[in-house]
């Protein structure tokens, strides 16, 4: 008997494990509609021009690679706080920088993990709520951080909409001190976001009940625009404590750089300093300090007016292409089979579409048509392009 003989084989990851299966499939017609990665019209992960220009500037500067501070590159942290919290109406952040604790994180997931570990250490009841449904990794990540994870109602599959009444009612019964994970925009996996009025109701109940809001914002700019998509975060920051995780994987197409941040709006500067000191302990005992390159690229772009404008234009291009593919999918399905009404797909935001297909239908899509979407019925729309849309429509029409 070896020490490890009783170790069980874990199931593959529902999202990244699907990419492994996709890679192993040798059918030339295959399409990866699983993972949330933006691909351009040619089916490639783009290198944004603003990123290329920043890389060039950085290469010319040839800075040595020392350790970054535990909380990351200072300029990056400041710029990210600005990006996340600036009110477009005033040009000012909704809370002053000294009231905000920021740590550079390893993408959105790494930032959620720092938040999860810290929040668990101060939690009074060990409870955390996620939406039903939510990103697959939320449950796994927060459970592993030691939380008892439960769900609040979110998606109404018959009406193809958010059931905000049920959501608000459930939050109204949650125990004080419970952490509530909310998707700031581009809800993953459904694509259905809250309206401004819905957000006002959710914020009210979160504050009234003394819940702790944690807003996951991995797609700022993929729904409507940088400022618009940040509205929920600013609303919460203006009314009290809020934890916000952000990621530049998708918005800067910097997936492999693992670059994101945790931003915590606190009550005052002293509180922010104390929170930051604890977040630094979480980072130090997890990976010591973060990597340099992604933060330098993002900071270079955000600090330079022209590069920032270019970034916003490139982000808009990605957003618009996804919207075009949604429209093409809906009209393709209607043309392929008159009885399919997939019009809900154009009501959704961001990278994902909750198609409404069952696990059996998704398995058929994979086995018979080499179309790899998640078992939950989630489809990654940026995988679509003019060369594969007919094939995808055809497969979907046959299992719909
Ligand atoms: C997704 O939901 O597909 C992305 O957020 C990628 C990931 O890490 O799961």
Coordinates of C-alpha atoms and ligand atoms in Angstrom, one line a residue:
X1 CA 0.0 0.0 0.0
X2 CA 1.5 3.3 -1.0
X3 CA 0.8 6.4 1.0
X4 CA -1.2 7.7 -1.9
X5 CA -3.0 4.6 -2.9
X6 CA -6.3 5.8 -1.4
X7 CA -6.2 9.1 -3.2
X8 CA -9.3 9.3 -5.4
X9 CA -9.2 10.6 -9.0
X10 CA -11.0 13.9 -9.0
X11 CA -13.6 14.7 -11.7
X12 CA -12.2 16.9 -14.5
X13 CA -12.8 20.6 -14.2
X14 CA -16.2 21.4 -15.8
X15 CA -14.7 24.3 -17.8
X16 CA -11.0 23.8 -18.3
X17 CA -11.4 20.0 -18.3
X18 CA -13.7 20.4 -21.3
X19 CA -10.9 22.2 -23.2
X20 CA -8.7 19.2 -22.5
X21 CA -11.3 16.9 -24.0
X22 CA -11.7 19.4 -26.9
X23 CA -7.9 19.4 -27.6
X24 CA -7.9 15.6 -27.6
X25 CA -10.7 15.4 -30.2
X26 CA -9.2 15.0 -33.7
X27 CA -12.3 16.0 -35.7
X28 CA -11.5 19.0 -37.9
X29 CA -15.0 20.3 -37.5
X30 CA -14.8 20.8 -33.7
X31 CA -15.6 24.1 -32.0
X32 CA -14.8 25.0 -28.4
X33 CA -18.0 26.7 -27.1
X34 CA -16.9 25.9 -23.5
X35 CA -14.3 28.2 -22.0
X36 CA -14.8 32.0 -21.8
X37 CA -12.0 33.2 -24.1
X38 CA -12.6 35.9 -26.7
X39 CA -11.6 34.8 -30.2
X40 CA -11.5 37.1 -33.2
X41 CA -13.1 36.5 -36.5
X42 CA -10.3 34.2 -37.5
X43 CA -10.8 32.1 -34.4
X44 CA -7.7 33.3 -32.7
X45 CA -7.1 34.8 -29.3
X46 CA -6.2 38.4 -30.3
X47 CA -3.1 40.3 -29.2
X48 CA -4.5 43.8 -28.7
X49 CA -2.7 46.6 -30.4
X50 CA -2.6 48.6 -27.2
X51 CA -1.0 45.6 -25.4
X52 CA 1.6 45.3 -28.2
X53 CA 2.4 49.0 -28.0
X54 CA 2.8 48.8 -24.2
X55 CA 5.0 45.7 -24.5
X56 CA 7.2 47.6 -26.9
X57 CA 7.5 50.6 -24.5
X58 CA 8.3 48.2 -21.6
X59 CA 10.9 46.3 -23.7
X60 CA 12.6 49.6 -24.6
X61 CA 12.7 50.6 -20.9
X62 CA 14.3 47.2 -20.0
X63 CA 13.5 47.2 -16.3
X64 CA 15.0 44.4 -14.2
X65 CA 12.7 41.8 -12.7
X66 CA 13.0 42.3 -8.9
X67 CA 10.2 41.2 -6.6
X68 CA 7.1 43.4 -6.6
X69 CA 5.7 44.5 -3.3
X70 CA 3.3 41.9 -1.7
X71 CA 0.3 43.9 -2.8
X72 CA 1.6 44.4 -6.3
X73 CA 2.8 47.2 -8.6
X74 CA 1.7 50.5 -6.9
X75 CA 0.9 52.3 -10.1
X76 CA -1.2 49.4 -11.3
X77 CA -3.1 49.2 -8.0
X78 CA -3.9 53.0 -8.2
X79 CA -5.0 52.8 -11.8
X80 CA -7.2 49.8 -11.2
X81 CA -8.9 51.6 -8.2
X82 CA -9.5 54.5 -10.6
X83 CA -10.9 52.2 -13.4
X84 CA -13.2 50.4 -11.1
X85 CA -14.4 53.3 -9.0
X86 CA -14.4 56.4 -11.2
X87 CA -17.8 58.0 -11.7
X88 CA -18.0 59.2 -15.3
X89 CA -20.2 62.1 -14.4
X90 CA -17.6 63.7 -12.1
X91 CA -14.4 62.1 -13.2
X92 CA -13.7 61.3 -9.5
X93 CA -13.7 58.0 -7.7
X94 CA -16.8 57.5 -5.6
X95 CA -14.6 56.9 -2.5
X96 CA -11.2 58.5 -2.0
X97 CA -8.1 56.3 -2.7
X98 CA -7.1 56.3 1.0
X99 CA -10.3 54.5 1.9
X100 CA -9.6 51.7 -0.7
X101 CA -7.4 48.6 -0.1
X102 CA -6.1 47.1 -3.4
X103 CA -4.0 44.1 -4.0
X104 CA -2.9 42.9 -7.4
X105 CA -4.3 39.4 -7.9
X106 CA -3.6 36.4 -10.2
X107 CA -6.5 37.0 -12.6
X108 CA -10.1 37.1 -11.4
X109 CA -9.8 33.6 -9.8
X110 CA -6.7 34.5 -7.8
X111 CA -8.3 37.7 -6.6
X112 CA -11.5 35.8 -5.5
X113 CA -9.3 33.4 -3.6
X114 CA -7.6 36.3 -1.7
X115 CA -11.0 37.7 -0.9
X116 CA -12.4 34.3 0.1
X117 CA -9.5 33.5 2.5
X118 CA -9.7 37.0 4.1
X119 CA -13.5 37.0 4.4
X120 CA -13.5 33.5 5.9
X121 CA -11.0 34.7 8.5
X122 CA -13.3 37.5 9.7
X123 CA -16.7 35.8 9.0
X124 CA -19.0 35.6 11.9
X125 CA -21.1 32.7 10.5
X126 CA -19.0 31.1 7.8
X127 CA -21.8 31.5 5.2
X128 CA -21.6 32.6 1.7
X129 CA -24.3 32.9 -1.0
X130 CA -23.8 32.6 -4.8
X131 CA -26.4 32.9 -7.5
X132 CA -28.3 29.9 -8.9
X133 CA -26.7 29.2 -11.3
X134 CA -23.2 30.7 -11.0
X135 CA -19.8 30.3 -12.4
X136 CA -18.8 26.7 -11.7
X137 CA -15.6 27.7 -9.8
X138 CA -17.4 30.0 -7.3
X139 CA -18.8 27.1 -5.4
X140 CA -15.5 25.1 -5.5
X141 CA -13.3 28.0 -4.6
X142 CA -15.4 29.4 -1.7
X143 CA -16.1 25.9 -0.3
X144 CA -12.4 25.2 -0.3
X145 CA -11.8 28.5 1.5
X146 CA -14.0 27.1 4.3
X147 CA -17.4 28.7 3.6
X148 CA -20.7 26.9 3.7
X149 CA -21.8 27.9 0.2
X150 CA -25.5 28.2 -0.6
X151 CA -27.5 29.7 -3.5
X152 CA -29.9 32.5 -3.9
X153 CA -32.4 32.3 -6.7
X154 CA -31.4 34.2 -9.8
X155 CA -32.4 32.8 -13.2
X156 CA -35.9 32.0 -14.2
X157 CA -35.5 29.4 -17.0
X158 CA -39.1 29.5 -18.2
X159 CA -39.2 33.3 -18.5
X160 CA -35.6 33.6 -19.7
X161 CA -35.0 36.4 -17.2
X162 CA -33.7 37.2 -13.8
X163 CA -36.2 36.5 -11.0
X164 CA -35.3 39.6 -9.0
X165 CA -38.3 39.3 -6.7
X166 CA -37.2 35.8 -5.6
X167 CA -33.6 37.0 -5.3
X168 CA -34.5 40.0 -3.1
X169 CA -36.8 37.8 -1.0
X170 CA -34.0 35.2 -0.4
X171 CA -31.4 37.9 0.5
X172 CA -34.0 39.4 2.8
X173 CA -33.9 36.2 4.8
X174 CA -30.1 35.7 4.8
X175 CA -28.3 35.9 8.2
X176 CA -26.4 39.1 8.9
X177 CA -22.7 38.7 8.1
X178 CA -23.3 36.3 5.2
X179 CA -21.2 37.1 2.2
X180 CA -23.2 37.6 -1.0
X181 CA -21.3 37.0 -4.3
X182 CA -22.9 39.2 -7.1
X183 CA -21.9 39.4 -10.7
X184 CA -21.3 43.1 -11.5
X185 CA -22.0 42.6 -15.2
X186 CA -22.2 39.9 -17.9
X187 CA -23.5 37.2 -15.5
X188 CA -21.6 34.0 -15.9
X189 CA -23.1 31.6 -17.0
X190 CA -26.5 33.0 -17.9
X191 CA -25.7 36.4 -19.6
X192 CA -28.7 38.0 -17.8
X193 CA -27.9 41.1 -15.8
X194 CA -29.8 43.1 -13.3
X195 CA -31.3 46.5 -14.4
X196 CA -30.5 49.7 -12.5
X197 CA -33.7 49.4 -10.6
X198 CA -33.0 45.8 -9.7
X199 CA -29.5 46.8 -8.5
X200 CA -31.1 49.5 -6.3
X201 CA -33.3 46.8 -4.7
X202 CA -30.5 44.4 -4.2
X203 CA -28.2 47.0 -2.7
X204 CA -31.0 48.0 -0.3
X205 CA -31.6 44.5 1.0
X206 CA -27.9 43.7 1.3
X207 CA -27.4 46.9 3.4
X208 CA -30.6 46.4 5.4
X209 CA -29.7 42.8 6.3
X210 CA -26.0 43.6 7.1
X211 CA -24.7 41.2 4.4
X212 CA -21.2 41.5 2.9
X213 CA -21.3 42.2 -0.8
X214 CA -18.5 40.7 -3.0
X215 CA -18.9 41.8 -6.6
X216 CA -17.1 39.7 -9.2
X217 CA -16.4 41.8 -12.3
X218 CA -14.4 39.8 -14.8
X219 CA -16.0 41.3 -17.9
X220 CA -16.1 45.1 -17.4
X221 CA -16.8 46.6 -20.8
X222 CA -18.2 43.5 -22.4
X223 CA -21.9 44.4 -21.8
X224 CA -22.2 48.1 -22.7
X225 CA -19.0 50.0 -21.8
X226 CA -16.4 50.5 -19.1
X227 CA -18.4 53.1 -17.2
X228 CA -21.8 51.5 -17.6
X229 CA -20.7 48.1 -16.6
X230 CA -19.0 49.5 -13.5
X231 CA -22.3 51.2 -12.2
X232 CA -23.2 48.4 -9.8
X233 CA -19.7 48.5 -8.2
X234 CA -19.9 52.3 -7.8
X235 CA -23.4 52.0 -6.3
X236 CA -22.1 49.7 -3.6
X237 CA -18.9 51.6 -3.0
X238 CA -20.8 54.8 -2.5
X239 CA -23.0 53.2 0.2
X240 CA -20.6 51.2 2.3
X241 CA -18.1 48.4 2.4
X242 CA -17.8 46.4 -0.8
X243 CA -15.3 43.8 -2.0
X244 CA -14.7 43.8 -5.8
X245 CA -12.6 41.4 -7.9
X246 CA -11.7 42.4 -11.4
X247 CA -9.7 40.7 -14.1
X248 CA -7.9 41.8 -17.3
X249 CA -7.8 38.3 -18.8
X250 CA -10.7 39.0 -21.2
X251 CA -10.8 42.8 -21.4
X252 CA -7.1 43.0 -22.3
X253 CA -6.9 39.5 -23.8
X254 CA -4.1 38.8 -21.3
X255 CA -5.3 35.3 -20.2
X256 CA -1.9 33.8 -19.6
X257 CA -0.6 36.8 -17.6
X258 CA -3.0 36.0 -14.8
X259 CA -3.7 39.7 -14.0
X260 CA -6.5 41.0 -11.9
X261 CA -7.1 42.7 -8.6
X262 CA -9.1 42.8 -5.4
X263 CA -10.4 46.2 -4.5
X264 CA -12.0 46.8 -1.1
X265 CA -13.9 50.0 -0.4
X266 CA -13.7 50.6 3.3
X267 CA -15.2 53.0 5.8
X268 CA -12.2 55.1 6.4
X269 CA -8.4 55.3 5.7
X270 CA -7.4 53.5 9.0
X271 CA -9.7 50.6 8.2
X272 CA -8.4 50.4 4.7
X273 CA -4.8 50.2 6.0
X274 CA -5.7 47.5 8.5
X275 CA -7.6 45.5 5.8
X276 CA -4.7 45.8 3.4
X277 CA -2.2 44.6 6.0
X278 CA -4.3 41.4 6.4
X279 CA -4.7 40.9 2.7
X280 CA -0.9 41.1 2.4
X281 CA -0.6 38.2 4.8
X282 CA -3.0 36.1 2.7
X283 CA -0.9 36.9 -0.4
X284 CA 2.4 36.4 1.3
X285 CA 1.4 32.9 2.6
X286 CA -0.1 31.9 -0.8
X287 CA 2.4 33.0 -3.5
X288 CA 4.4 35.7 -1.7
X289 CA 4.0 38.4 -4.3
X290 CA 2.6 38.8 -7.8
X291 CA 4.3 38.7 -11.2
X292 CA 5.4 41.8 -12.9
X293 CA 4.6 41.6 -16.6
X294 CA 0.8 41.7 -16.8
X295 CA 0.5 44.5 -14.3
X296 CA 3.2 46.6 -16.1
X297 CA 1.2 46.2 -19.4
X298 CA -2.1 47.1 -17.9
X299 CA -0.6 50.0 -16.0
X300 CA 1.2 51.3 -19.1
X301 CA -2.1 51.3 -21.1
X302 CA -4.3 52.8 -18.4
X303 CA -1.7 55.6 -17.7
X304 CA -1.4 56.7 -21.3
X305 CA -4.3 58.6 -22.7
X306 CA -3.9 57.5 -26.2
X307 CA -3.3 53.8 -25.4
X308 CA -6.3 53.9 -23.1
X309 CA -8.5 55.2 -25.9
X310 CA -7.1 52.5 -28.2
X311 CA -7.9 49.9 -25.5
X312 CA -11.5 51.1 -25.2
X313 CA -11.9 51.0 -29.0
X314 CA -10.5 47.5 -29.1
X315 CA -12.7 46.4 -26.3
X316 CA -15.7 47.9 -28.1
X317 CA -14.8 45.9 -31.2
X318 CA -14.7 42.6 -29.2
X319 CA -18.1 43.5 -27.6
X320 CA -19.7 44.4 -30.9
X321 CA -18.4 41.2 -32.6
X322 CA -20.0 39.1 -29.9
X323 CA -23.3 40.9 -30.3
X324 CA -23.1 40.3 -34.1
X325 CA -22.6 36.6 -33.5
X326 CA -25.5 36.4 -31.1
X327 CA -27.7 37.9 -33.8
X328 CA -26.3 35.6 -36.5
X329 CA -27.0 32.6 -34.2
X330 CA -30.6 33.6 -33.5
X331 CA -31.4 34.2 -37.2
X332 CA -29.5 31.1 -38.3
X333 CA -31.5 28.9 -35.9
X334 CA -34.8 30.5 -37.0
X335 CA -33.9 29.9 -40.6
X336 CA -32.8 26.3 -40.0
X337 CA -35.9 25.3 -38.1
X338 CA -39.0 27.5 -38.0
X339 CA -40.1 26.3 -34.6
X340 CA -37.0 27.5 -32.8
X341 CA -37.3 30.8 -31.1
X342 CA -33.8 31.5 -29.6
X343 CA -34.4 35.3 -29.4
X344 CA -33.4 35.3 -25.7
X345 CA -29.8 34.9 -26.8
X346 CA -29.7 38.5 -28.0
X347 CA -31.1 39.7 -24.6
X348 CA -28.0 38.4 -22.8
X349 CA -24.7 40.2 -22.1
X350 CA -21.1 39.3 -22.3
X351 CA -19.4 36.1 -23.5
X352 CA -22.0 33.5 -22.5
X353 CA -25.4 32.4 -23.5
X354 CA -27.5 30.1 -21.4
X355 CA -29.1 28.3 -24.3
X356 CA -31.6 26.3 -22.2
X357 CA -30.3 23.0 -23.6
X358 CA -30.2 20.1 -21.3
X359 CA -27.1 18.0 -20.3
X360 CA -28.2 15.3 -22.7
X361 CA -28.5 17.7 -25.5
X362 CA -25.0 19.1 -24.7
X363 CA -23.6 15.6 -24.7
X364 CA -25.1 14.9 -28.1
X365 CA -23.7 18.1 -29.4
X366 CA -20.3 17.1 -28.3
X367 CA -20.4 13.4 -29.4
X368 CA -22.3 13.8 -32.7
X369 CA -21.2 17.3 -33.8
X370 CA -17.9 18.0 -32.0
X371 CA -19.4 21.1 -30.5
X372 CA -18.1 21.5 -27.0
X373 CA -20.4 23.6 -24.7
X374 CA -20.8 23.1 -20.9
X375 CA -23.2 20.5 -19.5
X376 CA -25.2 23.4 -18.0
X377 CA -26.1 24.5 -21.6
X378 CA -23.8 27.5 -21.5
X379 CA -22.3 28.4 -24.8
X380 CA -19.3 30.7 -25.3
X381 CA -20.4 33.0 -28.1
X382 CA -17.0 34.5 -29.0
X383 CA -16.0 31.0 -30.3
X384 CA -18.4 31.7 -33.2
X385 CA -17.1 33.2 -36.5
X386 CA -18.2 33.3 -40.1
X387 CA -16.3 30.1 -40.9
X388 CA -18.0 28.0 -38.2
X389 CA -21.4 29.6 -37.6
X390 CA -23.3 27.4 -40.1
X391 CA -21.9 24.2 -38.6
X392 CA -22.8 25.3 -35.1
X393 CA -26.3 26.3 -36.2
X394 CA -26.7 23.0 -37.9
X395 CA -25.7 21.0 -34.8
X396 CA -27.8 23.1 -32.5
X397 CA -30.8 22.9 -34.8
X398 CA -30.6 19.1 -34.7
X399 CA -30.6 18.7 -30.9
X400 CA -32.8 21.8 -30.0
Ligands
LIG1 C1 -15.1 30.7 -17.9 O1 -16.1 30.8 -17.2 O2 -15.1 30.0 -18.9 C2 -13.9 31.6 -17.7 O3 -14.1 32.4 -16.6 C3 -12.7 30.8 -17.6 C4 -12.5 30.0 -16.4 O4 -11.5 30.2 -15.7 O5 -13.4 29.3 -16.0

